[in-house]
Amino acid sequence: MLRKLNKPDYTDPKVYRPIALLNTLGKALEVIVTKRMRFLAETHALLPATQMGARKQRSVDTALQLLLEKIRTIWAGNKARVATLLSLDVASAFDRVSHQRLLHNLRKRCIPAALINWTQSFLTNRTVAISLTGYTHPKSTVNMGIPQGSPISLILYLFYNADLLESLENNKLATSAIGFVDDINILMCSLTIERNI
């Protein structure tokens, strides 16, 4: 567990970030699988175009530029329209990933069976031992989540979260979403603030 910086009370467990420490050979294999998944995702457009972060040429700047472009487009229309933005940060996003749903999403997006099987094996029978200031708690089994700090965690989370971003792209409701890993910005437009809310 690592302390988050500049927090007033370090007796609160929420101010600590769990980091996965993995063996070197395992990390090397994860890097190879990560590169293959990223290649597939970008080559075959398997992730929403509005999902930024952990992808080449899709930085915070890219996300902000896209958001501003969408807002300017709303304002430039023939009718005076109101743009409203709801920004969400998914709490403990990596810790709460459902393994079943992640594997379903990988299948749905046509990831090869060999990579899905590897991912399932990677997520199965995981154990965790929490170590904090000289004390180590006994190991316990983990049945959900993906290890934060692992090379493959970011791309797996992007696949896990892809359906949410796609469902928020809705022309009838005049909504769109821009994701930055576990942060989501939902943009709504209509003629009134009340309608947006």
PDB file of C-alpha atoms in Angstrom:
ATOM      1  CA  MET A   1       0.000   0.000   0.000  1.00  0.00           C
ATOM      2  CA  LEU A   2       1.338   3.441  -0.916  1.00  0.00           C
ATOM      3  CA  ARG A   3       0.184   6.695   0.648  1.00  0.00           C
ATOM      4  CA  LYS A   4      -1.586   9.159  -1.634  1.00  0.00           C
ATOM      5  CA  LEU A   5       0.185  12.507  -1.422  1.00  0.00           C
ATOM      6  CA  ASN A   6      -0.989  15.480   0.638  1.00  0.00           C
ATOM      7  CA  LYS A   7      -3.802  13.811   2.551  1.00  0.00           C
ATOM      8  CA  PRO A   8      -4.698  15.260   5.982  1.00  0.00           C
ATOM      9  CA  ASP A   9      -5.389  11.962   7.796  1.00  0.00           C
ATOM     10  CA  TYR A  10      -3.362   8.812   7.127  1.00  0.00           C
ATOM     11  CA  THR A  11      -5.471   6.761   9.541  1.00  0.00           C
ATOM     12  CA  ASP A  12      -8.178   6.642   6.825  1.00  0.00           C
ATOM     13  CA  PRO A  13      -7.678   3.527   4.618  1.00  0.00           C
ATOM     14  CA  LYS A  14      -8.948   5.438   1.547  1.00  0.00           C
ATOM     15  CA  VAL A  15      -5.759   7.534   1.427  1.00  0.00           C
ATOM     16  CA  TYR A  16      -3.704   4.466   0.489  1.00  0.00           C
ATOM     17  CA  ARG A  17      -3.297   3.088  -3.021  1.00  0.00           C
ATOM     18  CA  PRO A  18      -2.861  -0.667  -3.519  1.00  0.00           C
ATOM     19  CA  ILE A  19       0.018  -1.465  -5.869  1.00  0.00           C
ATOM     20  CA  ALA A  20       0.683  -4.947  -7.244  1.00  0.00           C
ATOM     21  CA  LEU A  21       4.253  -6.176  -6.945  1.00  0.00           C
ATOM     22  CA  LEU A  22       4.805  -8.896  -9.538  1.00  0.00           C
ATOM     23  CA  ASN A  23       7.687 -11.158 -10.432  1.00  0.00           C
ATOM     24  CA  THR A  24       9.915 -10.048 -13.311  1.00  0.00           C
ATOM     25  CA  LEU A  25       9.172 -12.935 -15.710  1.00  0.00           C
ATOM     26  CA  GLY A  26       5.443 -12.482 -15.182  1.00  0.00           C
ATOM     27  CA  LYS A  27       5.758  -8.768 -15.917  1.00  0.00           C
ATOM     28  CA  ALA A  28       7.675  -9.474 -19.132  1.00  0.00           C
ATOM     29  CA  LEU A  29       4.880 -11.773 -20.328  1.00  0.00           C
ATOM     30  CA  GLU A  30       2.271  -9.164 -19.358  1.00  0.00           C
ATOM     31  CA  VAL A  31       4.080  -6.538 -21.450  1.00  0.00           C
ATOM     32  CA  ILE A  32       3.984  -8.847 -24.494  1.00  0.00           C
ATOM     33  CA  VAL A  33       0.261  -9.589 -24.071  1.00  0.00           C
ATOM     34  CA  THR A  34      -0.439  -5.886 -23.454  1.00  0.00           C
ATOM     35  CA  LYS A  35       1.289  -4.921 -26.707  1.00  0.00           C
ATOM     36  CA  ARG A  36      -0.724  -7.502 -28.633  1.00  0.00           C
ATOM     37  CA  MET A  37      -4.017  -6.330 -27.140  1.00  0.00           C
ATOM     38  CA  ARG A  38      -3.186  -2.690 -27.833  1.00  0.00           C
ATOM     39  CA  PHE A  39      -2.217  -3.533 -31.404  1.00  0.00           C
ATOM     40  CA  LEU A  40      -5.533  -5.362 -31.943  1.00  0.00           C
ATOM     41  CA  ALA A  41      -7.504  -2.564 -30.282  1.00  0.00           C
ATOM     42  CA  GLU A  42      -5.994   0.150 -32.474  1.00  0.00           C
ATOM     43  CA  THR A  43      -5.711  -1.811 -35.735  1.00  0.00           C
ATOM     44  CA  HIS A  44      -9.308  -3.051 -35.640  1.00  0.00           C
ATOM     45  CA  ALA A  45     -10.910  -0.096 -33.758  1.00  0.00           C
ATOM     46  CA  LEU A  46     -12.075  -2.342 -30.911  1.00  0.00           C
ATOM     47  CA  LEU A  47     -12.283   0.497 -28.379  1.00  0.00           C
ATOM     48  CA  PRO A  48     -14.452   3.620 -28.560  1.00  0.00           C
ATOM     49  CA  ALA A  49     -12.744   6.548 -30.275  1.00  0.00           C
ATOM     50  CA  THR A  50     -13.724   8.665 -27.269  1.00  0.00           C
ATOM     51  CA  GLN A  51     -11.725   6.513 -24.819  1.00  0.00           C
ATOM     52  CA  MET A  52      -8.504   8.366 -24.059  1.00  0.00           C
ATOM     53  CA  GLY A  53      -5.600   7.489 -21.804  1.00  0.00           C
ATOM     54  CA  ALA A  54      -3.357   4.426 -21.976  1.00  0.00           C
ATOM     55  CA  ARG A  55      -3.518   4.683 -25.773  1.00  0.00           C
ATOM     56  CA  LYS A  56      -1.096   6.151 -28.295  1.00  0.00           C
ATOM     57  CA  GLN A  57      -1.864   9.734 -29.317  1.00  0.00           C
ATOM     58  CA  ARG A  58      -4.817   9.937 -26.883  1.00  0.00           C
ATOM     59  CA  SER A  59      -3.575  12.010 -23.976  1.00  0.00           C
ATOM     60  CA  VAL A  60      -5.296  14.372 -21.529  1.00  0.00           C
ATOM     61  CA  ASP A  61      -4.724  17.118 -24.105  1.00  0.00           C
ATOM     62  CA  THR A  62      -6.498  15.048 -26.761  1.00  0.00           C
ATOM     63  CA  ALA A  63      -9.444  14.460 -24.418  1.00  0.00           C
ATOM     64  CA  LEU A  64      -9.709  18.177 -23.617  1.00  0.00           C
ATOM     65  CA  GLN A  65      -9.481  19.156 -27.297  1.00  0.00           C
ATOM     66  CA  LEU A  66     -12.245  16.686 -28.188  1.00  0.00           C
ATOM     67  CA  LEU A  67     -14.429  17.965 -25.349  1.00  0.00           C
ATOM     68  CA  LEU A  68     -13.948  21.599 -26.381  1.00  0.00           C
ATOM     69  CA  GLU A  69     -14.654  20.721 -30.014  1.00  0.00           C
ATOM     70  CA  LYS A  70     -17.928  19.019 -29.020  1.00  0.00           C
ATOM     71  CA  ILE A  71     -18.969  22.010 -26.886  1.00  0.00           C
ATOM     72  CA  ARG A  72     -18.151  24.485 -29.668  1.00  0.00           C
ATOM     73  CA  THR A  73     -20.170  22.378 -32.104  1.00  0.00           C
ATOM     74  CA  ILE A  74     -23.155  22.491 -29.733  1.00  0.00           C
ATOM     75  CA  TRP A  75     -22.901  26.260 -29.390  1.00  0.00           C
ATOM     76  CA  ALA A  76     -22.416  26.829 -33.139  1.00  0.00           C
ATOM     77  CA  GLY A  77     -25.794  25.322 -34.120  1.00  0.00           C
ATOM     78  CA  ASN A  78     -28.743  27.295 -35.500  1.00  0.00           C
ATOM     79  CA  LYS A  79     -30.618  27.192 -32.180  1.00  0.00           C
ATOM     80  CA  ALA A  80     -29.169  28.430 -28.916  1.00  0.00           C
ATOM     81  CA  ARG A  81     -28.356  25.198 -27.109  1.00  0.00           C
ATOM     82  CA  VAL A  82     -27.013  24.579 -23.631  1.00  0.00           C
ATOM     83  CA  ALA A  83     -24.108  22.216 -22.987  1.00  0.00           C
ATOM     84  CA  THR A  84     -23.880  20.514 -19.599  1.00  0.00           C
ATOM     85  CA  LEU A  85     -21.007  18.324 -18.479  1.00  0.00           C
ATOM     86  CA  LEU A  86     -21.077  15.682 -15.763  1.00  0.00           C
ATOM     87  CA  SER A  87     -17.607  14.464 -14.742  1.00  0.00           C
ATOM     88  CA  LEU A  88     -17.316  11.131 -12.951  1.00  0.00           C
ATOM     89  CA  ASP A  89     -14.363   9.375 -11.375  1.00  0.00           C
ATOM     90  CA  VAL A  90     -15.107   5.693 -10.823  1.00  0.00           C
ATOM     91  CA  ALA A  91     -14.133   4.934  -7.217  1.00  0.00           C
ATOM     92  CA  SER A  92     -11.742   1.983  -6.796  1.00  0.00           C
ATOM     93  CA  ALA A  93     -12.210   1.241 -10.493  1.00  0.00           C
ATOM     94  CA  PHE A  94      -9.502  -1.405 -10.852  1.00  0.00           C
ATOM     95  CA  ASP A  95     -10.478  -3.158  -7.612  1.00  0.00           C
ATOM     96  CA  ARG A  96     -14.105  -3.567  -8.726  1.00  0.00           C
ATOM     97  CA  VAL A  97     -13.646  -5.053 -12.191  1.00  0.00           C
ATOM     98  CA  SER A  98     -15.839  -8.125 -12.624  1.00  0.00           C
ATOM     99  CA  HIS A  99     -13.759 -10.909 -14.173  1.00  0.00           C
ATOM    100  CA  GLN A 100     -16.813 -12.434 -15.893  1.00  0.00           C
ATOM    101  CA  ARG A 101     -17.802  -9.118 -17.448  1.00  0.00           C
ATOM    102  CA  LEU A 102     -14.249  -8.344 -18.558  1.00  0.00           C
ATOM    103  CA  LEU A 103     -13.913 -11.737 -20.271  1.00  0.00           C
ATOM    104  CA  HIS A 104     -17.354 -11.243 -21.875  1.00  0.00           C
ATOM    105  CA  ASN A 105     -16.257  -7.837 -23.209  1.00  0.00           C
ATOM    106  CA  LEU A 106     -13.030  -9.286 -24.622  1.00  0.00           C
ATOM    107  CA  ARG A 107     -15.041 -11.983 -26.440  1.00  0.00           C
ATOM    108  CA  LYS A 108     -17.584  -9.423 -27.654  1.00  0.00           C
ATOM    109  CA  ARG A 109     -14.785  -7.300 -29.145  1.00  0.00           C
ATOM    110  CA  CYS A 110     -13.274 -10.324 -30.950  1.00  0.00           C
ATOM    111  CA  ILE A 111     -10.058 -10.660 -28.966  1.00  0.00           C
ATOM    112  CA  PRO A 112      -8.483 -14.012 -29.969  1.00  0.00           C
ATOM    113  CA  ALA A 113      -9.337 -16.970 -27.725  1.00  0.00           C
ATOM    114  CA  ALA A 114      -5.676 -17.507 -26.783  1.00  0.00           C
ATOM    115  CA  LEU A 115      -5.464 -13.988 -25.288  1.00  0.00           C
ATOM    116  CA  ILE A 116      -8.815 -14.378 -23.533  1.00  0.00           C
ATOM    117  CA  ASN A 117      -7.695 -17.710 -22.058  1.00  0.00           C
ATOM    118  CA  TRP A 118      -4.421 -16.130 -20.915  1.00  0.00           C
ATOM    119  CA  THR A 119      -6.361 -13.261 -19.302  1.00  0.00           C
ATOM    120  CA  GLN A 120      -8.684 -15.697 -17.545  1.00  0.00           C
ATOM    121  CA  SER A 121      -5.690 -17.630 -16.214  1.00  0.00           C
ATOM    122  CA  PHE A 122      -4.020 -14.372 -15.150  1.00  0.00           C
ATOM    123  CA  LEU A 123      -7.118 -13.387 -13.151  1.00  0.00           C
ATOM    124  CA  THR A 124      -7.810 -16.820 -11.637  1.00  0.00           C
ATOM    125  CA  ASN A 125      -6.522 -17.919  -8.221  1.00  0.00           C
ATOM    126  CA  ARG A 126      -4.960 -14.551  -7.442  1.00  0.00           C
ATOM    127  CA  THR A 127      -3.929 -13.922  -3.879  1.00  0.00           C
ATOM    128  CA  VAL A 128      -3.055 -10.717  -2.125  1.00  0.00           C
ATOM    129  CA  ALA A 129      -1.058  -9.935   0.977  1.00  0.00           C
ATOM    130  CA  ILE A 130      -1.349  -6.366   2.224  1.00  0.00           C
ATOM    131  CA  SER A 131       1.889  -4.945   3.559  1.00  0.00           C
ATOM    132  CA  LEU A 132       1.946  -1.652   5.428  1.00  0.00           C
ATOM    133  CA  THR A 133       4.709  -0.134   7.592  1.00  0.00           C
ATOM    134  CA  GLY A 134       6.363  -3.409   8.492  1.00  0.00           C
ATOM    135  CA  TYR A 135       3.179  -5.456   8.974  1.00  0.00           C
ATOM    136  CA  THR A 136       2.076  -8.008   6.377  1.00  0.00           C
ATOM    137  CA  HIS A 137      -1.417  -9.457   6.558  1.00  0.00           C
ATOM    138  CA  PRO A 138      -1.753 -13.168   5.630  1.00  0.00           C
ATOM    139  CA  LYS A 139      -2.574 -13.918   1.990  1.00  0.00           C
ATOM    140  CA  SER A 140      -6.206 -14.007   0.919  1.00  0.00           C
ATOM    141  CA  THR A 141      -7.881 -14.953  -2.366  1.00  0.00           C
ATOM    142  CA  VAL A 142      -9.070 -12.186  -4.690  1.00  0.00           C
ATOM    143  CA  ASN A 143     -12.084 -12.975  -6.893  1.00  0.00           C
ATOM    144  CA  MET A 144     -12.501  -9.636  -8.623  1.00  0.00           C
ATOM    145  CA  GLY A 145     -10.486  -6.660  -9.743  1.00  0.00           C
ATOM    146  CA  ILE A 146      -7.341  -6.280 -11.779  1.00  0.00           C
ATOM    147  CA  PRO A 147      -3.986  -5.523 -10.150  1.00  0.00           C
ATOM    148  CA  GLN A 148      -3.199  -1.822 -10.179  1.00  0.00           C
ATOM    149  CA  GLY A 149       0.381  -1.250 -11.291  1.00  0.00           C
ATOM    150  CA  SER A 150       0.406  -4.288 -13.553  1.00  0.00           C
ATOM    151  CA  PRO A 151       1.432  -3.617 -17.189  1.00  0.00           C
ATOM    152  CA  ILE A 152      -1.784  -5.145 -18.559  1.00  0.00           C
ATOM    153  CA  SER A 153      -4.247  -3.503 -16.162  1.00  0.00           C
ATOM    154  CA  LEU A 154      -4.820  -0.318 -18.163  1.00  0.00           C
ATOM    155  CA  ILE A 155      -5.718  -2.018 -21.454  1.00  0.00           C
ATOM    156  CA  LEU A 156      -7.926  -4.532 -19.640  1.00  0.00           C
ATOM    157  CA  TYR A 157      -9.781  -1.685 -17.943  1.00  0.00           C
ATOM    158  CA  LEU A 158     -10.308   0.066 -21.282  1.00  0.00           C
ATOM    159  CA  PHE A 159     -11.976  -3.074 -22.646  1.00  0.00           C
ATOM    160  CA  TYR A 160     -13.993  -3.444 -19.439  1.00  0.00           C
ATOM    161  CA  ASN A 161     -15.275   0.139 -19.644  1.00  0.00           C
ATOM    162  CA  ALA A 162     -15.859   0.306 -23.413  1.00  0.00           C
ATOM    163  CA  ASP A 163     -19.563  -0.634 -23.341  1.00  0.00           C
ATOM    164  CA  LEU A 164     -20.347   2.188 -20.925  1.00  0.00           C
ATOM    165  CA  LEU A 165     -18.782   4.801 -23.184  1.00  0.00           C
ATOM    166  CA  GLU A 166     -20.517   3.425 -26.256  1.00  0.00           C
ATOM    167  CA  SER A 167     -23.914   3.394 -24.533  1.00  0.00           C
ATOM    168  CA  LEU A 168     -23.501   7.060 -23.582  1.00  0.00           C
ATOM    169  CA  GLU A 169     -23.101   8.004 -27.254  1.00  0.00           C
ATOM    170  CA  ASN A 170     -26.798   8.558 -27.872  1.00  0.00           C
ATOM    171  CA  ASN A 171     -28.064  10.957 -30.564  1.00  0.00           C
ATOM    172  CA  LYS A 172     -31.708  10.736 -29.421  1.00  0.00           C
ATOM    173  CA  LEU A 173     -30.764  11.828 -25.902  1.00  0.00           C
ATOM    174  CA  ALA A 174     -28.107  14.208 -27.239  1.00  0.00           C
ATOM    175  CA  THR A 175     -25.443  12.722 -24.985  1.00  0.00           C
ATOM    176  CA  SER A 176     -21.851  11.797 -25.617  1.00  0.00           C
ATOM    177  CA  ALA A 177     -19.017  10.665 -23.401  1.00  0.00           C
ATOM    178  CA  ILE A 178     -15.277  11.021 -23.282  1.00  0.00           C
ATOM    179  CA  GLY A 179     -13.337   8.610 -21.107  1.00  0.00           C
ATOM    180  CA  PHE A 180      -9.879   8.893 -19.663  1.00  0.00           C
ATOM    181  CA  VAL A 181      -9.231   5.422 -18.232  1.00  0.00           C
ATOM    182  CA  ASP A 182     -11.551   5.468 -15.155  1.00  0.00           C
ATOM    183  CA  ASP A 183     -12.697   9.084 -15.496  1.00  0.00           C
ATOM    184  CA  ILE A 184     -15.798   9.723 -17.612  1.00  0.00           C
ATOM    185  CA  ASN A 185     -17.174  13.023 -18.863  1.00  0.00           C
ATOM    186  CA  ILE A 186     -20.786  12.908 -20.032  1.00  0.00           C
ATOM    187  CA  LEU A 187     -21.802  15.812 -22.261  1.00  0.00           C
ATOM    188  CA  MET A 188     -25.489  16.601 -22.707  1.00  0.00           C
ATOM    189  CA  CYS A 189     -27.035  19.262 -24.896  1.00  0.00           C
ATOM    190  CA  SER A 190     -30.550  20.617 -25.275  1.00  0.00           C
ATOM    191  CA  LEU A 191     -32.368  23.920 -25.345  1.00  0.00           C
ATOM    192  CA  THR A 192     -32.462  24.276 -21.527  1.00  0.00           C
ATOM    193  CA  ILE A 193     -30.410  23.494 -18.456  1.00  0.00           C
ATOM    194  CA  GLU A 194     -33.474  21.806 -16.928  1.00  0.00           C
ATOM    195  CA  ARG A 195     -33.712  19.351 -19.825  1.00  0.00           C
ATOM    196  CA  ASN A 196     -30.016  18.520 -19.502  1.00  0.00           C
ATOM    197  CA  ILE A 197     -30.388  17.822 -15.806  1.00  0.00           C
TER     198      ILE A 197
END
